[in-house]
Amino acid sequence: MLSLGQKAYKGGQIYSWLYKVRQYDFHQMTDLTKEIRNRLDEDYVFNLLEIENESVSQDGTRKFLFRLSDGNPVETVLIPASMNTGQGGDRATACISVQSGCALGCRFCATGTMGLLRDLTPGEMVGQLLGLRERFGNDAFTNVVMMGMGEPLLNFDNVLKALHIITNKDGLCVSARKVTVSTSGITPGIRKLADLELKSSLAVSLHTAIQEKREQIMPVARSFDLNDLIDAMRYYTRKTKSHITIEYILFKDFNDGMDDVKALTHFLQGLPCKLNIIAYNPVEGLDFTRPTDEEVDAFARKLYQRLPAVMVRKSRGSDVNAACGQLAVQQQKRRK
């Protein structure tokens, strides 16, 4: 607004119209003068992301394929609190993407088979949430996790800008405590987040506390090893006075033995955290096997006595490839 010779507060008015009211026609922004509205309409455009496809799981989880302006795809998942609330509602979680594809190439993840197409802009991240609210209303979701396609800490600046809009009272007005940033262990980014002392939560995808095994399934571990990762996580908890959520995907006959229990116990000892254990969701063409529910529960029981907070999470939306690790546009050619 200043660049248009207007008062700065008018920028706040437009901000509220776009994100809070969800009014994208400048001519309908009635607290602006007709002159400003005409100028905005001439020089600016505000386009929502286009929903190209929607898949609905038996458990009520919905997966959306958004097509970006340049044709690149991203997927977004809306997870209801229960099977009875298929359109969001109470405690629904929106899982949004931060990149189209992903460069990390984790061996168990469908998104990694796409490679990285490009980073998303802040508007494209927020746009996924606006699309959900356009479809289901202001109560479409209560929680947001940056846990879809891509690695948030490799698109750091854009993620921060998106976080500001998502949590701002005149933006999407989501409590920062209900927003989670998930990383595969980009340790410089974890330290930068700690220094910013944001109120949002942090989740770290660990999957094994044995360095050699982690390198086998997560190439990023070669650049940021477990010693560096635990140092960064301890720094984060000290600086922010908050817990970290540790994500642990369980693969049958790979990271489910007693040696894995001992390594995990030793690695997380003294770290303020909670551990989420989730069974691997199969991806066609990838050589990992899903453990049974009984095997997952047995692994968790071995950890209950050793770690302060252990939870077994059930997968949602796996029948439409919307579960953890399954996001990859089916039409997109996969890399070998």
mmCIF file of C-alpha atoms in Angstrom:
data_model
loop_
_atom_site.group_PDB
_atom_site.id
_atom_site.type_symbol
_atom_site.label_atom_id
_atom_site.label_comp_id
_atom_site.label_asym_id
_atom_site.label_seq_id
_atom_site.Cartn_x
_atom_site.Cartn_y
_atom_site.Cartn_z
ATOM 1 C CA MET A 1 0.000 0.000 0.000
ATOM 2 C CA LEU A 2 2.885 2.343 0.739
ATOM 3 C CA SER A 3 4.217 1.737 -2.779
ATOM 4 C CA LEU A 4 0.824 2.847 -4.102
ATOM 5 C CA GLY A 5 0.991 6.055 -2.094
ATOM 6 C CA GLN A 6 -1.519 4.802 0.482
ATOM 7 C CA LYS A 7 -1.447 4.547 4.276
ATOM 8 C CA ALA A 8 0.109 1.388 5.696
ATOM 9 C CA TYR A 9 -3.006 0.395 7.649
ATOM 10 C CA LYS A 10 -4.832 -0.205 4.372
ATOM 11 C CA GLY A 11 -2.475 -3.115 3.795
ATOM 12 C CA GLY A 12 -3.822 -4.650 6.977
ATOM 13 C CA GLN A 13 -7.349 -4.218 5.678
ATOM 14 C CA ILE A 14 -6.524 -6.104 2.477
ATOM 15 C CA TYR A 15 -4.686 -8.795 4.465
ATOM 16 C CA SER A 16 -7.791 -9.392 6.554
ATOM 17 C CA TRP A 17 -10.070 -9.442 3.494
ATOM 18 C CA LEU A 18 -7.944 -12.058 1.746
ATOM 19 C CA TYR A 19 -7.117 -14.429 4.584
ATOM 20 C CA LYS A 20 -9.756 -13.939 7.260
ATOM 21 C CA VAL A 21 -12.861 -13.062 5.214
ATOM 22 C CA ARG A 22 -11.675 -14.978 2.121
ATOM 23 C CA GLN A 23 -12.858 -12.266 -0.226
ATOM 24 C CA TYR A 24 -10.748 -12.307 -3.387
ATOM 25 C CA ASP A 25 -12.668 -9.750 -5.471
ATOM 26 C CA PHE A 26 -11.020 -6.389 -4.829
ATOM 27 C CA HIS A 27 -14.212 -4.564 -5.799
ATOM 28 C CA GLN A 28 -15.989 -6.172 -2.818
ATOM 29 C CA MET A 29 -13.484 -4.773 -0.288
ATOM 30 C CA THR A 30 -15.918 -2.096 0.816
ATOM 31 C CA ASP A 31 -13.732 -0.288 3.369
ATOM 32 C CA LEU A 32 -11.321 0.733 0.589
ATOM 33 C CA THR A 33 -11.987 3.673 -1.704
ATOM 34 C CA LYS A 34 -13.203 2.994 -5.216
ATOM 35 C CA GLU A 35 -9.951 4.434 -6.562
ATOM 36 C CA ILE A 36 -7.839 1.921 -4.592
ATOM 37 C CA ARG A 37 -10.093 -0.974 -5.555
ATOM 38 C CA ASN A 38 -9.797 -0.109 -9.249
ATOM 39 C CA ARG A 39 -6.015 0.177 -8.958
ATOM 40 C CA LEU A 40 -5.747 -3.191 -7.213
ATOM 41 C CA ASP A 41 -7.961 -4.846 -9.809
ATOM 42 C CA GLU A 42 -5.797 -3.481 -12.621
ATOM 43 C CA ASP A 43 -2.430 -4.449 -11.169
ATOM 44 C CA TYR A 44 -2.943 -7.540 -8.987
ATOM 45 C CA VAL A 45 -4.524 -10.973 -9.081
ATOM 46 C CA PHE A 46 -5.293 -13.442 -6.291
ATOM 47 C CA ASN A 47 -5.888 -16.968 -7.571
ATOM 48 C CA LEU A 48 -6.831 -19.972 -5.466
ATOM 49 C CA LEU A 49 -5.145 -23.309 -6.133
ATOM 50 C CA GLU A 50 -7.154 -25.561 -8.419
ATOM 51 C CA ILE A 51 -8.359 -28.893 -7.005
ATOM 52 C CA GLU A 52 -7.757 -31.381 -9.797
ATOM 53 C CA ASN A 53 -8.718 -34.536 -7.945
ATOM 54 C CA GLU A 54 -10.168 -35.625 -4.593
ATOM 55 C CA SER A 55 -9.991 -39.099 -3.037
ATOM 56 C CA VAL A 56 -12.020 -40.103 0.014
ATOM 57 C CA SER A 57 -10.908 -42.913 2.317
ATOM 58 C CA GLN A 58 -13.226 -45.301 4.124
ATOM 59 C CA ASP A 59 -12.129 -43.681 7.399
ATOM 60 C CA GLY A 60 -13.142 -40.187 6.233
ATOM 61 C CA THR A 61 -9.645 -38.975 5.325
ATOM 62 C CA ARG A 62 -9.606 -36.859 2.170
ATOM 63 C CA LYS A 63 -6.678 -36.394 -0.198
ATOM 64 C CA PHE A 64 -6.613 -33.481 -2.640
ATOM 65 C CA LEU A 65 -4.441 -33.047 -5.699
ATOM 66 C CA PHE A 66 -3.813 -29.343 -6.293
ATOM 67 C CA ARG A 67 -2.395 -28.142 -9.599
ATOM 68 C CA LEU A 68 -0.081 -25.136 -9.322
ATOM 69 C CA SER A 69 -0.078 -22.276 -11.832
ATOM 70 C CA ASP A 70 2.929 -23.755 -13.665
ATOM 71 C CA GLY A 71 1.357 -27.211 -13.835
ATOM 72 C CA ASN A 72 3.333 -28.808 -11.020
ATOM 73 C CA PRO A 73 1.316 -30.972 -8.580
ATOM 74 C CA VAL A 74 1.027 -31.040 -4.791
ATOM 75 C CA GLU A 75 -1.083 -33.212 -2.519
ATOM 76 C CA THR A 76 -2.867 -32.177 0.669
ATOM 77 C CA VAL A 77 -4.561 -34.443 3.204
ATOM 78 C CA LEU A 78 -7.456 -33.604 5.531
ATOM 79 C CA ILE A 79 -7.682 -36.032 8.452
ATOM 80 C CA PRO A 80 -10.875 -35.899 10.542
ATOM 81 C CA ALA A 81 -10.756 -36.649 14.248
ATOM 82 C CA SER A 82 -12.997 -39.673 13.815
ATOM 83 C CA MET A 83 -14.478 -41.797 11.069
ATOM 84 C CA ASN A 84 -17.774 -40.017 11.560
ATOM 85 C CA THR A 85 -16.542 -36.568 10.563
ATOM 86 C CA GLY A 86 -15.537 -36.907 6.930
ATOM 87 C CA GLN A 87 -15.724 -33.153 6.281
ATOM 88 C CA GLY A 88 -13.282 -31.911 8.866
ATOM 89 C CA GLY A 89 -14.910 -30.538 11.985
ATOM 90 C CA ASP A 90 -13.757 -31.164 15.522
ATOM 91 C CA ARG A 91 -9.963 -31.508 15.765
ATOM 92 C CA ALA A 92 -9.442 -32.150 12.061
ATOM 93 C CA THR A 93 -5.829 -31.979 10.879
ATOM 94 C CA ALA A 94 -4.695 -30.516 7.570
ATOM 95 C CA CYS A 95 -1.457 -32.036 6.309
ATOM 96 C CA ILE A 96 0.057 -29.631 3.785
ATOM 97 C CA SER A 97 2.974 -29.832 1.358
ATOM 98 C CA VAL A 98 5.906 -27.412 1.259
ATOM 99 C CA GLN A 99 7.499 -28.614 -1.979
ATOM 100 C CA SER A 100 6.303 -30.278 -5.154
ATOM 101 C CA GLY A 101 8.094 -33.601 -4.825
ATOM 102 C CA CYS A 102 11.126 -33.985 -2.555
ATOM 103 C CA ALA A 103 14.894 -34.108 -2.977
ATOM 104 C CA LEU A 104 15.732 -36.290 0.029
ATOM 105 C CA GLY A 105 14.943 -39.640 -1.574
ATOM 106 C CA CYS A 106 14.070 -41.590 1.578
ATOM 107 C CA ARG A 107 13.965 -45.236 0.476
ATOM 108 C CA PHE A 108 10.528 -45.947 1.969
ATOM 109 C CA CYS A 109 8.695 -42.790 0.844
ATOM 110 C CA ALA A 110 6.609 -42.424 -2.312
ATOM 111 C CA THR A 111 7.252 -38.677 -2.539
ATOM 112 C CA GLY A 112 10.985 -39.305 -2.818
ATOM 113 C CA THR A 113 10.439 -41.279 -6.012
ATOM 114 C CA MET A 114 9.233 -38.075 -7.703
ATOM 115 C CA GLY A 115 12.418 -36.111 -7.099
ATOM 116 C CA LEU A 116 12.175 -32.387 -6.348
ATOM 117 C CA LEU A 117 10.167 -30.404 -8.877
ATOM 118 C CA ARG A 118 10.380 -27.097 -6.994
ATOM 119 C CA ASP A 119 9.842 -25.257 -3.710
ATOM 120 C CA LEU A 120 6.399 -23.883 -2.945
ATOM 121 C CA THR A 121 5.872 -20.184 -2.325
ATOM 122 C CA PRO A 122 4.280 -19.064 0.972
ATOM 123 C CA GLY A 123 1.074 -18.389 -0.962
ATOM 124 C CA GLU A 124 1.004 -21.933 -2.337
ATOM 125 C CA MET A 125 1.355 -23.385 1.166
ATOM 126 C CA VAL A 126 -1.345 -21.123 2.595
ATOM 127 C CA GLY A 127 -3.369 -21.677 -0.579
ATOM 128 C CA GLN A 128 -3.838 -25.348 0.289
ATOM 129 C CA LEU A 129 -5.498 -24.309 3.557
ATOM 130 C CA LEU A 130 -7.590 -21.626 1.876
ATOM 131 C CA GLY A 131 -8.762 -24.271 -0.589
ATOM 132 C CA LEU A 132 -9.913 -26.483 2.297
ATOM 133 C CA ARG A 133 -11.770 -23.597 3.926
ATOM 134 C CA GLU A 134 -13.401 -22.671 0.635
ATOM 135 C CA ARG A 135 -14.617 -26.255 0.394
ATOM 136 C CA PHE A 136 -15.592 -26.972 4.013
ATOM 137 C CA GLY A 137 -15.809 -23.587 5.765
ATOM 138 C CA ASN A 138 -13.811 -21.954 8.564
ATOM 139 C CA ASP A 139 -14.008 -25.098 10.707
ATOM 140 C CA ALA A 140 -12.436 -27.304 8.038
ATOM 141 C CA PHE A 141 -9.415 -27.939 10.285
ATOM 142 C CA THR A 142 -8.115 -27.093 13.733
ATOM 143 C CA ASN A 143 -4.546 -28.371 13.381
ATOM 144 C CA VAL A 144 -1.965 -27.934 10.633
ATOM 145 C CA VAL A 145 1.079 -30.118 10.012
ATOM 146 C CA MET A 146 3.757 -29.401 7.433
ATOM 147 C CA MET A 147 4.191 -33.108 6.858
ATOM 148 C CA GLY A 148 3.060 -33.610 3.267
ATOM 149 C CA MET A 149 5.351 -33.475 0.262
ATOM 150 C CA GLY A 150 8.792 -31.989 0.776
ATOM 151 C CA GLU A 151 11.186 -31.017 3.557
ATOM 152 C CA PRO A 152 10.155 -27.775 5.320
ATOM 153 C CA LEU A 153 13.641 -26.898 6.520
ATOM 154 C CA LEU A 154 14.969 -26.963 2.946
ATOM 155 C CA ASN A 155 12.416 -24.264 2.055
ATOM 156 C CA PHE A 156 13.026 -22.383 5.268
ATOM 157 C CA ASP A 157 12.259 -18.741 4.443
ATOM 158 C CA ASN A 158 9.050 -19.518 2.590
ATOM 159 C CA VAL A 159 7.891 -21.810 5.395
ATOM 160 C CA LEU A 160 8.431 -19.017 7.943
ATOM 161 C CA LYS A 161 6.371 -16.580 5.870
ATOM 162 C CA ALA A 162 3.596 -19.163 5.536
ATOM 163 C CA LEU A 163 3.682 -19.826 9.287
ATOM 164 C CA HIS A 164 3.200 -16.117 9.946
ATOM 165 C CA ILE A 165 0.100 -15.957 7.744
ATOM 166 C CA ILE A 166 -1.317 -19.211 9.162
ATOM 167 C CA THR A 167 -0.961 -18.085 12.793
ATOM 168 C CA ASN A 168 -1.608 -14.347 12.436
ATOM 169 C CA LYS A 169 -4.863 -13.130 14.041
ATOM 170 C CA ASP A 170 -5.794 -11.344 10.802
ATOM 171 C CA GLY A 171 -4.590 -14.258 8.707
ATOM 172 C CA LEU A 172 -5.848 -17.820 9.105
ATOM 173 C CA CYS A 173 -5.827 -17.362 12.896
ATOM 174 C CA VAL A 174 -4.665 -20.904 13.742
ATOM 175 C CA SER A 175 -3.056 -21.171 17.172
ATOM 176 C CA ALA A 176 0.706 -21.587 16.771
ATOM 177 C CA ARG A 177 0.552 -24.443 19.277
ATOM 178 C CA LYS A 178 -1.609 -26.321 16.791
ATOM 179 C CA VAL A 179 0.864 -25.984 13.925
ATOM 180 C CA THR A 180 3.645 -28.562 13.524
ATOM 181 C CA VAL A 181 6.729 -28.388 11.330
ATOM 182 C CA SER A 182 8.107 -31.836 10.486
ATOM 183 C CA THR A 183 11.695 -32.456 9.421
ATOM 184 C CA SER A 184 13.786 -35.447 8.411
ATOM 185 C CA GLY A 185 16.653 -34.062 10.458
ATOM 186 C CA ILE A 186 18.069 -30.947 8.768
ATOM 187 C CA THR A 187 20.066 -29.919 11.837
ATOM 188 C CA PRO A 188 21.016 -26.339 10.822
ATOM 189 C CA GLY A 189 17.315 -25.663 10.274
ATOM 190 C CA ILE A 190 16.396 -27.119 13.679
ATOM 191 C CA ARG A 191 18.870 -24.753 15.334
ATOM 192 C CA LYS A 192 17.540 -21.785 13.337
ATOM 193 C CA LEU A 193 13.992 -22.642 14.437
ATOM 194 C CA ALA A 194 15.190 -22.794 18.029
ATOM 195 C CA ASP A 195 16.786 -19.354 17.807
ATOM 196 C CA LEU A 196 13.548 -17.882 16.444
ATOM 197 C CA GLU A 197 11.666 -19.297 19.456
ATOM 198 C CA LEU A 198 8.484 -19.827 17.506
ATOM 199 C CA LYS A 199 5.444 -21.152 19.342
ATOM 200 C CA SER A 200 4.765 -23.854 16.735
ATOM 201 C CA SER A 201 5.696 -27.497 17.396
ATOM 202 C CA LEU A 202 8.524 -29.556 15.929
ATOM 203 C CA ALA A 203 8.405 -33.181 14.771
ATOM 204 C CA VAL A 204 11.492 -35.160 13.727
ATOM 205 C CA SER A 205 11.306 -38.254 11.510
ATOM 206 C CA LEU A 206 13.845 -40.599 13.108
ATOM 207 C CA HIS A 207 12.854 -44.189 12.188
ATOM 208 C CA THR A 208 16.006 -45.700 13.682
ATOM 209 C CA ALA A 209 18.612 -44.687 16.238
ATOM 210 C CA ILE A 210 21.343 -46.782 14.587
ATOM 211 C CA GLN A 211 23.442 -44.657 12.233
ATOM 212 C CA GLU A 212 24.185 -47.390 9.664
ATOM 213 C CA LYS A 213 20.512 -48.309 9.362
ATOM 214 C CA ARG A 214 19.431 -44.683 9.107
ATOM 215 C CA GLU A 215 21.853 -44.106 6.238
ATOM 216 C CA GLN A 216 20.341 -47.105 4.433
ATOM 217 C CA ILE A 217 16.820 -45.650 4.432
ATOM 218 C CA MET A 218 17.470 -41.892 4.713
ATOM 219 C CA PRO A 219 20.356 -40.516 2.625
ATOM 220 C CA VAL A 220 20.096 -37.226 4.561
ATOM 221 C CA ALA A 221 21.650 -39.067 7.524
ATOM 222 C CA ARG A 222 25.000 -39.060 5.742
ATOM 223 C CA SER A 223 25.063 -35.259 5.863
ATOM 224 C CA PHE A 224 23.496 -34.855 9.319
ATOM 225 C CA ASP A 225 24.356 -37.852 11.467
ATOM 226 C CA LEU A 226 22.687 -38.943 14.700
ATOM 227 C CA ASN A 227 25.230 -37.187 16.922
ATOM 228 C CA ASP A 228 24.564 -33.900 15.158
ATOM 229 C CA LEU A 229 20.814 -34.547 15.249
ATOM 230 C CA ILE A 230 20.606 -35.208 18.982
ATOM 231 C CA ASP A 231 22.732 -32.125 19.682
ATOM 232 C CA ALA A 232 20.376 -29.992 17.572
ATOM 233 C CA MET A 233 17.286 -31.459 19.260
ATOM 234 C CA ARG A 234 18.699 -30.866 22.752
ATOM 235 C CA TYR A 235 19.528 -27.296 21.741
ATOM 236 C CA TYR A 236 15.957 -26.848 20.487
ATOM 237 C CA THR A 237 14.331 -28.130 23.687
ATOM 238 C CA ARG A 238 16.614 -26.019 25.883
ATOM 239 C CA LYS A 239 16.028 -22.878 23.846
ATOM 240 C CA THR A 240 12.265 -23.218 23.388
ATOM 241 C CA LYS A 241 11.389 -25.022 26.651
ATOM 242 C CA SER A 242 9.180 -27.334 24.595
ATOM 243 C CA HIS A 243 8.990 -31.009 23.692
ATOM 244 C CA ILE A 244 9.754 -32.602 20.315
ATOM 245 C CA THR A 245 7.620 -35.270 18.679
ATOM 246 C CA ILE A 246 9.712 -38.169 17.401
ATOM 247 C CA GLU A 247 8.206 -40.065 14.462
ATOM 248 C CA TYR A 248 9.233 -43.724 14.169
ATOM 249 C CA ILE A 249 7.952 -45.749 11.194
ATOM 250 C CA LEU A 250 8.243 -49.451 11.997
ATOM 251 C CA PHE A 251 9.422 -51.773 9.210
ATOM 252 C CA LYS A 252 9.141 -55.524 9.625
ATOM 253 C CA ASP A 253 12.523 -57.195 10.218
ATOM 254 C CA PHE A 254 14.468 -53.946 9.848
ATOM 255 C CA ASN A 255 14.106 -51.596 12.835
ATOM 256 C CA ASP A 256 11.928 -53.671 15.145
ATOM 257 C CA GLY A 257 14.446 -55.738 17.107
ATOM 258 C CA MET A 258 15.770 -55.559 20.649
ATOM 259 C CA ASP A 259 18.923 -53.820 19.432
ATOM 260 C CA ASP A 260 16.676 -51.104 17.985
ATOM 261 C CA VAL A 261 14.843 -50.769 21.316
ATOM 262 C CA LYS A 262 18.128 -50.335 23.187
ATOM 263 C CA ALA A 263 19.549 -47.862 20.652
ATOM 264 C CA LEU A 264 16.353 -45.804 20.685
ATOM 265 C CA THR A 265 16.229 -45.765 24.484
ATOM 266 C CA HIS A 266 19.842 -44.625 24.717
ATOM 267 C CA PHE A 267 19.437 -42.009 21.955
ATOM 268 C CA LEU A 268 16.358 -40.331 23.445
ATOM 269 C CA GLN A 269 17.416 -40.582 27.089
ATOM 270 C CA GLY A 270 16.814 -37.257 28.821
ATOM 271 C CA LEU A 271 15.334 -35.549 25.750
ATOM 272 C CA PRO A 272 11.938 -33.907 26.407
ATOM 273 C CA CYS A 273 9.942 -35.719 23.748
ATOM 274 C CA LYS A 274 7.120 -38.051 22.909
ATOM 275 C CA LEU A 275 7.558 -40.999 20.567
ATOM 276 C CA ASN A 276 4.980 -41.849 17.900
ATOM 277 C CA ILE A 277 5.248 -45.361 16.451
ATOM 278 C CA ILE A 278 3.436 -46.022 13.181
ATOM 279 C CA ALA A 279 3.427 -49.127 11.003
ATOM 280 C CA TYR A 280 4.964 -48.719 7.564
ATOM 281 C CA ASN A 281 2.446 -47.956 4.838
ATOM 282 C CA PRO A 282 3.377 -50.011 1.765
ATOM 283 C CA VAL A 283 4.388 -48.208 -1.422
ATOM 284 C CA GLU A 284 4.302 -50.087 -4.710
ATOM 285 C CA GLY A 285 7.790 -50.855 -5.962
ATOM 286 C CA LEU A 286 9.580 -50.221 -2.632
ATOM 287 C CA ASP A 287 11.134 -53.172 -0.790
ATOM 288 C CA PHE A 288 9.783 -52.830 2.732
ATOM 289 C CA THR A 289 7.188 -54.880 4.581
ATOM 290 C CA ARG A 290 4.473 -53.671 6.950
ATOM 291 C CA PRO A 291 4.485 -55.290 10.406
ATOM 292 C CA THR A 292 1.247 -56.617 11.888
ATOM 293 C CA ASP A 293 -0.629 -54.586 14.490
ATOM 294 C CA GLU A 294 0.424 -57.160 17.082
ATOM 295 C CA GLU A 295 4.095 -56.718 16.163
ATOM 296 C CA VAL A 296 3.773 -52.927 16.436
ATOM 297 C CA ASP A 297 2.148 -53.233 19.868
ATOM 298 C CA ALA A 298 4.832 -55.684 21.013
ATOM 299 C CA PHE A 299 7.580 -53.255 19.971
ATOM 300 C CA ALA A 300 5.849 -50.399 21.776
ATOM 301 C CA ARG A 301 5.472 -52.453 24.982
ATOM 302 C CA LYS A 302 9.245 -52.920 25.097
ATOM 303 C CA LEU A 303 9.636 -49.136 25.076
ATOM 304 C CA TYR A 304 6.915 -48.257 27.608
ATOM 305 C CA GLN A 305 9.199 -48.992 30.566
ATOM 306 C CA ARG A 306 12.149 -47.179 29.045
ATOM 307 C CA LEU A 307 10.806 -43.888 27.631
ATOM 308 C CA PRO A 308 8.439 -41.353 29.207
ATOM 309 C CA ALA A 309 5.831 -41.026 26.423
ATOM 310 C CA VAL A 310 5.230 -43.684 23.767
ATOM 311 C CA MET A 311 2.177 -43.783 21.508
ATOM 312 C CA VAL A 312 1.138 -46.147 18.723
ATOM 313 C CA ARG A 313 -0.517 -44.171 15.925
ATOM 314 C CA LYS A 314 -2.898 -45.820 13.506
ATOM 315 C CA SER A 315 -2.603 -44.954 9.813
ATOM 316 C CA ARG A 316 -5.392 -42.944 8.209
ATOM 317 C CA GLY A 317 -6.281 -42.887 4.533
ATOM 318 C CA SER A 318 -4.007 -45.716 3.388
ATOM 319 C CA ASP A 319 -6.686 -47.080 1.034
ATOM 320 C CA VAL A 320 -6.384 -43.892 -1.067
ATOM 321 C CA ASN A 321 -2.588 -43.565 -0.628
ATOM 322 C CA ALA A 322 -3.045 -40.640 1.752
ATOM 323 C CA ALA A 323 -1.184 -42.127 4.727
ATOM 324 C CA CYS A 324 2.281 -41.258 5.990
ATOM 325 C CA GLY A 325 4.897 -41.809 3.275
ATOM 326 C CA GLN A 326 2.379 -42.494 0.500
ATOM 327 C CA LEU A 327 2.006 -39.040 -1.077
ATOM 328 C CA ALA A 328 3.103 -39.077 -4.708
ATOM 329 C CA VAL A 329 1.150 -37.951 -7.721
ATOM 330 C CA GLN A 330 0.287 -41.170 -9.504
ATOM 331 C CA GLN A 331 0.493 -39.619 -12.967
ATOM 332 C CA GLN A 332 3.944 -38.245 -12.221
ATOM 333 C CA LYS A 333 6.756 -40.290 -13.693
ATOM 334 C CA ARG A 334 8.746 -41.790 -10.832
ATOM 335 C CA ARG A 335 12.503 -41.759 -10.835
ATOM 336 C CA LYS A 336 14.410 -44.980 -10.252
#
